[in-house]
Coordinates of C-alpha atoms in Angstrom, one line a residue:
M870 CA -6.8 -17.2 -31.4
N871 CA -5.0 -19.4 -29.0
M872 CA -5.7 -18.3 -25.7
S873 CA -3.6 -20.8 -23.9
F874 CA -0.4 -19.3 -25.8
Q875 CA -1.6 -15.7 -25.3
L876 CA -1.9 -16.6 -21.6
S877 CA 1.2 -18.4 -21.0
K878 CA 2.9 -15.0 -22.2
L879 CA 1.1 -13.0 -19.9
F880 CA 2.8 -15.6 -16.9
T881 CA 6.1 -14.8 -18.0
P882 CA 8.4 -13.4 -14.7
I883 CA 8.7 -9.7 -14.8
P884 CA 12.2 -8.5 -13.6
R885 CA 12.3 -6.7 -10.7
S886 CA 13.9 -3.7 -9.4
G887 CA 15.9 -4.4 -6.2
S888 CA 15.6 -0.9 -4.8
E889 CA 11.8 -0.6 -5.3
D890 CA 11.7 -4.1 -3.7
N891 CA 13.9 -3.3 -0.4
A892 CA 11.8 0.0 -0.2
S893 CA 8.3 -1.6 -0.2
E894 CA 9.3 -4.1 2.4
T895 CA 10.5 -1.7 5.2
I896 CA 7.5 -0.1 5.2
Q897 CA 5.6 -3.5 5.4
E898 CA 4.6 -6.1 7.9
S899 CA 7.2 -8.5 8.5
P900 CA 6.8 -11.5 6.7
E901 CA 8.0 -14.0 9.7
T902 CA 5.4 -12.2 11.9
H903 CA 2.1 -12.5 9.3
I904 CA 2.6 -14.9 7.1
S905 CA 1.2 -18.4 7.8
S906 CA 2.2 -21.5 6.0
H907 CA -0.2 -23.3 3.8
L908 CA 0.2 -26.3 6.1
D909 CA -0.9 -24.2 9.0
E910 CA -4.1 -22.5 7.3
V911 CA -5.1 -26.5 6.2
V912 CA -4.9 -27.5 9.7
A913 CA -6.7 -24.3 11.2
A914 CA -9.4 -25.2 8.3
V915 CA -10.1 -28.7 9.1
S916 CA -9.7 -28.7 12.8
I917 CA -12.8 -29.2 14.9
T918 CA -11.5 -28.5 18.5
S919 CA -12.0 -24.5 18.1
R920 CA -15.7 -25.4 17.3
K921 CA -16.8 -28.4 19.6
K922 CA -19.7 -26.4 21.0
A923 CA -21.0 -25.6 17.8
H924 CA -20.4 -29.3 16.5
N925 CA -22.5 -30.6 19.3
K926 CA -25.5 -28.5 18.3
L927 CA -25.4 -29.8 14.6
P928 CA -27.3 -32.9 13.3
Q929 CA -25.2 -36.0 13.3
T930 CA -25.6 -36.2 9.5
A931 CA -23.8 -32.6 9.2
L932 CA -20.5 -34.0 10.6
F933 CA -20.3 -36.8 7.8
Q934 CA -21.0 -34.2 4.7
P935 CA -18.8 -34.7 1.8
P936 CA -16.2 -32.1 1.3
R937 CA -18.0 -30.8 -1.5
E938 CA -21.0 -30.2 0.4
K939 CA -19.2 -28.7 3.0
L940 CA -17.3 -26.5 0.5
H941 CA -20.6 -25.1 -0.8
L942 CA -21.7 -24.1 2.7
C943 CA -18.5 -22.6 3.4
E944 CA -18.7 -20.4 0.1
E945 CA -22.2 -19.2 1.3
R946 CA -21.0 -18.5 4.8
V947 CA -18.2 -16.4 2.9
K948 CA -20.6 -14.5 1.0
S949 CA -22.9 -13.8 4.0
Y950 CA -20.1 -12.3 6.2
S951 CA -18.6 -10.3 3.5
S952 CA -22.1 -8.8 2.7
N953 CA -22.1 -7.7 6.5
H954 CA -18.2 -6.4 6.2
Q955 CA -17.4 -9.3 9.0
Y956 CA -13.8 -9.5 7.0
K957 CA -12.4 -11.4 9.8
Q958 CA -15.0 -14.0 9.6
A959 CA -14.7 -14.5 6.2
I960 CA -11.3 -15.1 6.1
Q961 CA -11.8 -18.2 8.6
E962 CA -14.2 -19.7 5.8
L963 CA -12.1 -18.7 2.9
V964 CA -9.1 -20.9 4.7
R965 CA -11.7 -23.4 4.8
C966 CA -12.7 -23.2 1.3
L967 CA -8.8 -23.5 0.6
A968 CA -8.4 -26.8 2.6
L969 CA -11.5 -28.2 0.8
T970 CA -11.0 -27.0 -2.4
R971 CA -7.4 -29.3 -2.2
I972 CA -9.3 -32.1 -0.8
C973 CA -11.8 -32.0 -3.6
Y974 CA -9.7 -31.3 -6.8
G975 CA -6.0 -31.6 -6.0
D976 CA -3.2 -29.7 -5.8
S977 CA -3.0 -28.5 -9.7
H978 CA -6.5 -27.8 -10.3
W979 CA -7.7 -24.3 -11.4
K980 CA -10.2 -24.0 -8.8
L981 CA -7.6 -24.3 -6.1
A982 CA -5.9 -21.2 -8.1
D983 CA -9.2 -19.7 -7.6
A984 CA -9.5 -20.7 -3.9
H985 CA -6.2 -18.9 -3.5
V986 CA -7.2 -15.9 -5.3
N987 CA -10.1 -15.4 -2.8
L988 CA -8.3 -15.7 0.2
A989 CA -6.0 -13.3 -1.2
E990 CA -8.9 -10.7 -2.0
G991 CA -10.3 -11.5 1.9
Y992 CA -6.6 -10.4 3.3
L993 CA -6.8 -7.3 1.3
Q994 CA -9.9 -6.4 3.1
L995 CA -7.9 -6.3 6.5
K996 CA -5.5 -3.8 6.9
G997 CA -2.0 -4.6 7.2
F998 CA -2.4 -8.1 5.6
S999 CA -0.9 -7.1 2.3
L1000 CA 1.7 -9.7 2.2
Q1001 CA -0.4 -12.6 2.9
A1002 CA -2.6 -11.5 0.0
K1003 CA 0.6 -11.2 -2.6
Q1004 CA 1.6 -14.9 -1.2
H1005 CA -1.7 -16.2 -1.8
A1006 CA -2.0 -14.6 -5.2
E1007 CA 1.6 -15.7 -6.2
K1008 CA 0.5 -19.4 -5.1
A1009 CA -2.2 -19.2 -7.6
K1010 CA 0.0 -18.1 -10.3
E1011 CA 1.9 -21.3 -9.9
I1012 CA -0.9 -23.2 -10.1
L1013 CA -2.2 -21.6 -13.0
V1014 CA 0.8 -21.8 -15.2
S1015 CA 0.4 -25.7 -14.9
A1016 CA -3.7 -25.4 -15.8
I1017 CA -3.2 -23.5 -19.1
V1018 CA -2.2 -26.7 -20.9
S1019 CA -4.0 -29.3 -22.0
P1020 CA -6.8 -30.2 -20.9
Y1021 CA -7.7 -26.8 -19.8
N1022 CA -7.1 -24.9 -22.5
D1023 CA -10.5 -24.5 -23.7
N1024 CA -11.6 -24.0 -20.4
S1025 CA -13.0 -20.2 -20.0
D1026 CA -13.0 -20.7 -16.2
V1027 CA -9.1 -20.9 -16.2
F1028 CA -8.8 -17.3 -18.2
K1029 CA -11.6 -15.7 -15.8
C1030 CA -9.9 -17.1 -12.8
S1031 CA -6.4 -15.5 -14.5
V1032 CA -7.9 -12.0 -14.9
E1033 CA -8.9 -11.8 -11.3
L1034 CA -5.4 -13.4 -10.3
F1035 CA -3.7 -10.1 -11.8
C1036 CA -6.5 -7.7 -10.5
T1037 CA -5.8 -9.0 -6.9
L1038 CA -2.2 -9.4 -7.5
G1039 CA -1.9 -5.5 -8.7
K1040 CA -3.8 -4.6 -5.7
A1041 CA -1.7 -6.6 -3.3
L1042 CA 1.3 -5.1 -5.0
L1043 CA -0.3 -1.6 -4.9
S1044 CA -1.1 -1.6 -0.9
L1045 CA 2.9 -2.8 -0.6
Q1046 CA 3.9 0.7 -2.7
K1047 CA 5.2 -1.7 -5.3
F1048 CA 3.7 0.5 -7.7
K1049 CA 5.5 -0.7 -11.0
E1050 CA 4.4 -4.2 -10.7
A1051 CA 1.3 -3.4 -9.6
S1052 CA 0.7 -1.5 -13.1
E1053 CA 2.0 -4.4 -14.8
N1054 CA -0.3 -6.7 -13.3
L1055 CA -3.2 -4.6 -14.0
T1056 CA -2.5 -3.9 -17.5
K1057 CA -2.1 -7.7 -17.8
A1058 CA -5.6 -8.0 -16.3
D1059 CA -6.9 -5.4 -18.9
K1060 CA -5.4 -6.9 -21.6
L1061 CA -6.6 -10.4 -21.1
S1062 CA -10.2 -9.3 -20.4
K1063 CA -10.0 -7.5 -23.7
E1064 CA -9.2 -10.5 -25.3
L1065 CA -11.8 -12.9 -23.5
L1066 CA -14.3 -10.4 -24.5
Q1067 CA -13.2 -10.5 -28.2
C1068 CA -13.1 -14.0 -28.3
G1069 CA -16.7 -14.4 -26.7
R1070 CA -15.5 -15.8 -23.6
I1071 CA -16.9 -13.3 -21.3
I1072 CA -20.2 -11.3 -21.9
K1073 CA -20.1 -7.2 -22.3
E1074 CA -21.7 -6.9 -18.7
E1075 CA -18.9 -9.2 -16.9
W1076 CA -16.4 -7.0 -18.9
T1077 CA -17.6 -3.7 -17.4
E1078 CA -17.5 -5.0 -14.2
I1079 CA -13.7 -6.0 -14.5
Q1080 CA -12.9 -2.4 -16.0
A1081 CA -14.3 -0.7 -13.0
R1082 CA -12.3 -2.5 -10.7
I1083 CA -9.1 -2.3 -13.2
K1084 CA -9.6 1.6 -14.0
F1085 CA -10.2 2.1 -9.8
S1086 CA -7.1 0.1 -9.0
F1087 CA -5.1 2.4 -11.6
A1088 CA -6.3 5.6 -10.4
Q1089 CA -5.2 4.5 -6.9
V1090 CA -1.9 3.8 -8.3
Y1091 CA -1.4 7.2 -9.8
Q1092 CA -2.9 9.0 -6.7
C1093 CA -0.7 7.1 -4.3
Q1094 CA 2.3 8.6 -6.6
K1095 CA 0.6 11.9 -6.2
K1096 CA -0.1 12.0 -9.9
L1097 CA -3.7 13.6 -9.3
K1098 CA -3.8 14.5 -12.9
E1099 CA -3.2 11.1 -14.1
A1100 CA -5.5 9.6 -11.4
L1101 CA -8.4 11.8 -12.1
P1102 CA -9.6 10.4 -15.8
H1103 CA -9.5 6.9 -14.4
Y1104 CA -11.4 7.5 -11.5
K1105 CA -14.1 8.7 -13.8
E1106 CA -13.8 5.8 -16.2
A1107 CA -14.2 3.8 -12.8
L1108 CA -17.5 5.5 -12.0
E1109 CA -18.9 5.4 -15.6
Y1110 CA -18.2 1.6 -15.6
T1111 CA -19.9 1.0 -12.1
V1112 CA -23.0 3.1 -12.8
N1113 CA -23.2 1.1 -16.1
S1114 CA -23.0 -2.5 -14.3
K1115 CA -24.5 -1.5 -11.1
G1116 CA -26.7 1.5 -11.3
D1117 CA -26.1 5.1 -10.4
K1118 CA -27.8 4.1 -6.9
S1119 CA -25.5 1.6 -6.0
I1120 CA -23.3 1.5 -2.9
E1121 CA -20.7 0.5 -5.0
C1122 CA -20.6 4.2 -6.4
V1123 CA -19.9 5.8 -3.1
P1124 CA -16.0 5.1 -2.5
I1125 CA -15.3 5.8 -6.4
L1126 CA -17.5 9.0 -5.6
R1127 CA -15.5 9.8 -2.3
E1128 CA -11.7 9.1 -4.0
L1129 CA -13.2 11.1 -6.9
A1130 CA -13.9 13.8 -4.7
G1131 CA -11.0 14.0 -3.0
T1132 CA -8.7 13.8 -6.5
E1133 CA -10.8 17.1 -7.6
Q1134 CA -10.7 18.7 -4.2
A1135 CA -6.9 18.6 -4.2
L1136 CA -6.9 19.9 -7.9
G1137 CA -8.8 22.9 -7.0
F1138 CA -12.1 21.9 -8.4
H1139 CA -14.0 22.1 -5.2
N1140 CA -17.9 22.6 -6.9
E1141 CA -17.2 19.0 -8.5
A1142 CA -15.8 17.6 -5.2
I1143 CA -18.6 18.6 -3.1
S1144 CA -21.2 17.6 -6.0
R1145 CA -19.7 14.5 -5.8
L1146 CA -19.9 13.9 -2.2
L1147 CA -23.5 15.1 -2.4
Q1148 CA -23.9 12.5 -4.6
A1149 CA -22.6 9.6 -2.5
H1150 CA -24.4 11.0 0.8
L1151 CA -27.8 10.5 -1.0
I1152 CA -26.9 7.0 -1.7
V1153 CA -25.9 6.3 1.4
Q1154 CA -28.9 7.5 3.0
S1155 CA -31.1 5.4 0.7
K1156 CA -29.0 2.4 2.2
K1157 CA -30.2 2.3 5.7
P1158 CA -26.9 3.4 7.1
S1159 CA -26.0 3.0 10.4
Q1160 CA -25.6 6.5 12.7
D1161 CA -21.7 6.0 12.3
Q1162 CA -22.1 5.9 8.6
A1163 CA -24.6 8.3 8.2
S1164 CA -22.7 10.5 10.4
D1165 CA -19.4 10.0 8.3
S1166 CA -21.3 10.8 5.0
A1167 CA -22.5 14.4 6.5
H1168 CA -19.1 14.9 7.6
F1169 CA -17.3 14.6 4.5
V1170 CA -19.5 16.8 2.9
A1171 CA -19.0 19.6 5.6
R1172 CA -15.5 19.0 5.4
A1173 CA -15.3 19.7 1.3
A1174 CA -17.3 22.7 1.8
V1175 CA -14.8 24.3 4.3
A1176 CA -12.0 23.6 2.5
S1177 CA -13.3 25.4 -0.4
G1178 CA -13.2 28.4 1.2
K1179 CA -16.1 29.9 -0.7
P1180 CA -18.7 31.9 1.1
E1181 CA -21.1 30.4 -0.8
Y1182 CA -20.7 27.1 0.9
H1183 CA -20.7 28.4 4.5
E1184 CA -24.4 27.5 4.9
V1185 CA -23.6 24.1 3.4
A1186 CA -20.7 23.3 5.8
E1187 CA -22.8 24.2 8.9
K1188 CA -25.7 22.1 7.6
F1189 CA -23.9 19.0 7.2
F1190 CA -21.7 19.6 10.3
Q1191 CA -25.0 19.9 12.4
E1192 CA -26.6 16.9 10.6
S1193 CA -23.3 14.8 11.3
M1194 CA -23.0 15.4 15.0
G1195 CA -27.0 14.8 15.2
H1196 CA -26.4 11.1 14.3
L1197 CA -23.6 10.9 17.5
K1198 CA -25.0 13.1 19.8
D1199 CA -26.7 10.5 22.3
C1200 CA -23.9 8.2 21.7
E1201 CA -21.1 7.3 24.4
G1202 CA -17.8 5.9 24.5
K1203 CA -16.0 6.2 21.2
G1204 CA -19.3 7.6 19.6
R1205 CA -19.2 10.7 21.9
A1206 CA -15.2 11.3 21.4
K1207 CA -15.9 11.4 17.9
F1208 CA -19.0 13.7 18.5
L1209 CA -16.7 16.0 20.1
S1210 CA -14.0 15.9 17.9
I1211 CA -16.3 17.1 15.0
Q1212 CA -17.7 19.8 17.3
D1213 CA -14.3 21.0 17.6
E1214 CA -13.6 21.1 13.7
F1215 CA -17.1 23.1 13.8
C1216 CA -16.0 25.4 16.2
H1217 CA -12.8 26.4 14.0
F1218 CA -15.1 26.7 10.7
L1219 CA -17.1 29.2 13.0
Q1220 CA -14.1 31.2 14.1
S1221 CA -12.9 31.1 10.5
I1222 CA -15.9 32.7 9.3
G1223 CA -16.0 35.1 12.1
Q1224 CA -18.4 34.0 14.4
E1225 CA -16.2 33.8 17.5
E1226 CA -18.7 34.5 20.1
R1227 CA -20.8 31.3 19.0
A1228 CA -18.0 29.2 18.6
T1229 CA -17.1 30.2 22.3
L1230 CA -20.4 29.4 23.3
V1231 CA -20.3 25.6 21.8
Q1232 CA -16.7 25.6 23.5
K1233 CA -18.1 26.4 27.0
E1234 CA -20.8 23.8 26.9
S1235 CA -18.6 20.8 25.6
L1236 CA -15.8 21.5 28.4
E1237 CA -17.1 19.1 30.8
A1238 CA -18.1 16.4 28.4
K1239 CA -14.1 16.8 27.1
V1240 CA -12.5 16.3 30.2
G1241 CA -14.8 13.3 30.5
A1242 CA -13.9 11.6 27.3
F1243 CA -10.3 12.6 27.0
G1244 CA -8.9 13.6 30.3
D1245 CA -8.1 16.8 32.4
F1246 CA -4.8 17.1 30.9
S1247 CA -5.4 15.8 27.3
P1248 CA -4.6 18.5 24.2
K1249 CA -8.3 18.8 23.2
V1250 CA -9.4 20.3 26.8
A1251 CA -5.9 22.1 26.6
E1252 CA -6.9 23.6 23.3
T1253 CA -10.7 24.3 25.0
Y1254 CA -9.3 26.1 27.7
R1255 CA -6.7 28.3 25.3
L1256 CA -9.5 29.1 23.1
L1257 CA -11.8 30.2 26.1
G1258 CA -9.1 32.2 27.5
K1259 CA -8.3 34.0 24.5
A1260 CA -12.1 34.8 24.1
D1261 CA -12.0 35.9 27.7
L1262 CA -9.0 38.5 26.9
A1263 CA -10.8 39.9 23.7
Q1264 CA -13.6 40.9 25.7
G1265 CA -11.2 42.4 28.3
N1266 CA -11.9 40.2 31.3
H1267 CA -8.4 39.4 32.0
S1268 CA -9.2 37.5 35.5
G1269 CA -11.3 34.9 33.8
A1270 CA -8.6 34.6 31.0
H1271 CA -6.1 33.9 33.6
K1272 CA -8.1 31.5 35.5
K1273 CA -8.7 29.6 32.1
L1274 CA -5.0 29.8 31.1
K1275 CA -3.8 28.9 34.5
K1276 CA -5.7 25.3 33.7
L1277 CA -2.9 25.0 30.9
E1278 CA -0.5 24.1 33.4
R1279 CA 0.2 20.4 34.8
P1280 CA 1.1 19.8 38.1
Q1281 CA 4.6 19.2 37.6
G1282 CA 4.6 22.8 36.4
K1283 CA 4.7 22.0 32.6
I1284 CA 2.1 23.6 29.8
A1285 CA 0.0 21.1 28.2
R1286 CA -0.3 22.8 25.3
P1287 CA -2.4 21.3 22.4
G1288 CA -0.5 18.8 20.1
W1289 CA 1.7 17.7 22.7
N1290 CA 1.8 14.1 23.6
T1291 CA 0.1 13.9 27.3
V1292 CA -0.3 11.0 29.3
P1293 CA -3.9 9.9 29.5
T1294 CA -5.8 9.9 32.5
P1295 CA -6.0 6.3 34.2
G1296 CA -9.4 4.3 33.9
P1297 CA -12.2 4.1 31.1
V1298 CA -11.0 7.8 29.7
S1299 CA -8.0 6.4 28.4
E1300 CA -9.7 4.7 25.5
A1301 CA -12.1 7.8 24.6
S1302 CA -8.9 9.7 24.3
R1303 CA -7.4 7.7 21.3
V1304 CA -10.3 7.2 19.5
V1305 CA -10.3 10.0 16.9
G1306 CA -8.4 13.0 16.3
C1307 CA -9.6 16.4 14.5
E1308 CA -8.1 15.4 11.1
N1309 CA -7.4 18.3 8.5
R1310 CA -7.4 15.9 5.8
A1311 CA -10.8 14.9 4.3
F1312 CA -10.1 12.1 2.1
P1313 CA -8.0 9.0 2.2
S1314 CA -4.6 9.1 0.0
C1315 CA -4.1 5.6 -0.5
P1316 CA -6.0 2.5 -0.4
G1317 CA -5.7 1.3 2.9
E1318 CA -8.2 3.5 4.4
R1319 CA -11.8 2.3 4.0
W1320 CA -15.0 4.1 2.8
W1321 CA -17.7 1.8 4.1

């Protein structure tokens, strides 16, 4: 099979729908605001003015390393930053990799295309940079069009890079809500990877990893279009491929399990959704998570148990609410605000199952902390006064109810009702009041929100 010919067909431009392009561009960041030119990136990459102090500490020989050695060091730093989820630092190193690759290999080598693809992937890790990712993926595509002719027509690396390109471009277009174009690029990645496997250009393990990513992206394309029934089998396939390539205890399974659980919950399969989240929670616990990550993991299970509406899951909901709050109870600042928001959810759950007295007790105990974290006239404090006043009325304590409901009045005489926009109290509590809201939705609905 002539792989060069097959690949050239995949690079044929796809006619675009004007209405789809216009709709997607209006909801994303402005290219004039965010997209830097390639020249700017090269200048940033080779500039030493921002790192004078670091350079002064380096041995003299390190300042005169050959470009390829510098490129290797940058690639190692990218791996280190990415593994620690330090994506902004990783982006800086990826930009340097791009500049150094151009110096080492020239403007038309497939490795430069690969550097653009890697930088595009880096931008996709940062929310709001989808246009940059799309730009770099398209630049890589331009380079590979010339790289698929002789002498590269027998180079497997060119074809592997092409698969990564189509995957990355598909994800970038998905983030821009260009669903048709995203599907077309993911289909190209799927088709080319299968041909590479059949020709022996990649091994089965490589193909399995690629399939996991392609199926996951296809699932998100359907999910973002509210086509949950179509998304469900793709999530299941993505999970199966990930388990086969990484193992069922791998952290890579966690985002897939959570997305799959969200889809199953939305379709009414609550037992399956809770089971998936419990499986994800066990994986997270085994990876020595931070307090915040451990709290989030337990919180997902609690929300799913509440959303089921089934009495048999009441104990599960309470157990995981308590676990989630337990990880944050000694936190300050943002962690404290998050703890109080989860505690509010827990109180609403208690009220929904008929434990009003217990919910009222928790609300009383949390009132002072909420005033400190969110401000006197914040919606959360107003909601607490309203609930406490309502509890007093139910018990016939009219004076106590009047006193608490009176607190809802602002100095200007307006009522500070829950859900209203309020002016945050000046000072350090203003930041805390913006930290976290008590969301009803348990799962992200689009790929812009990360799990881990």
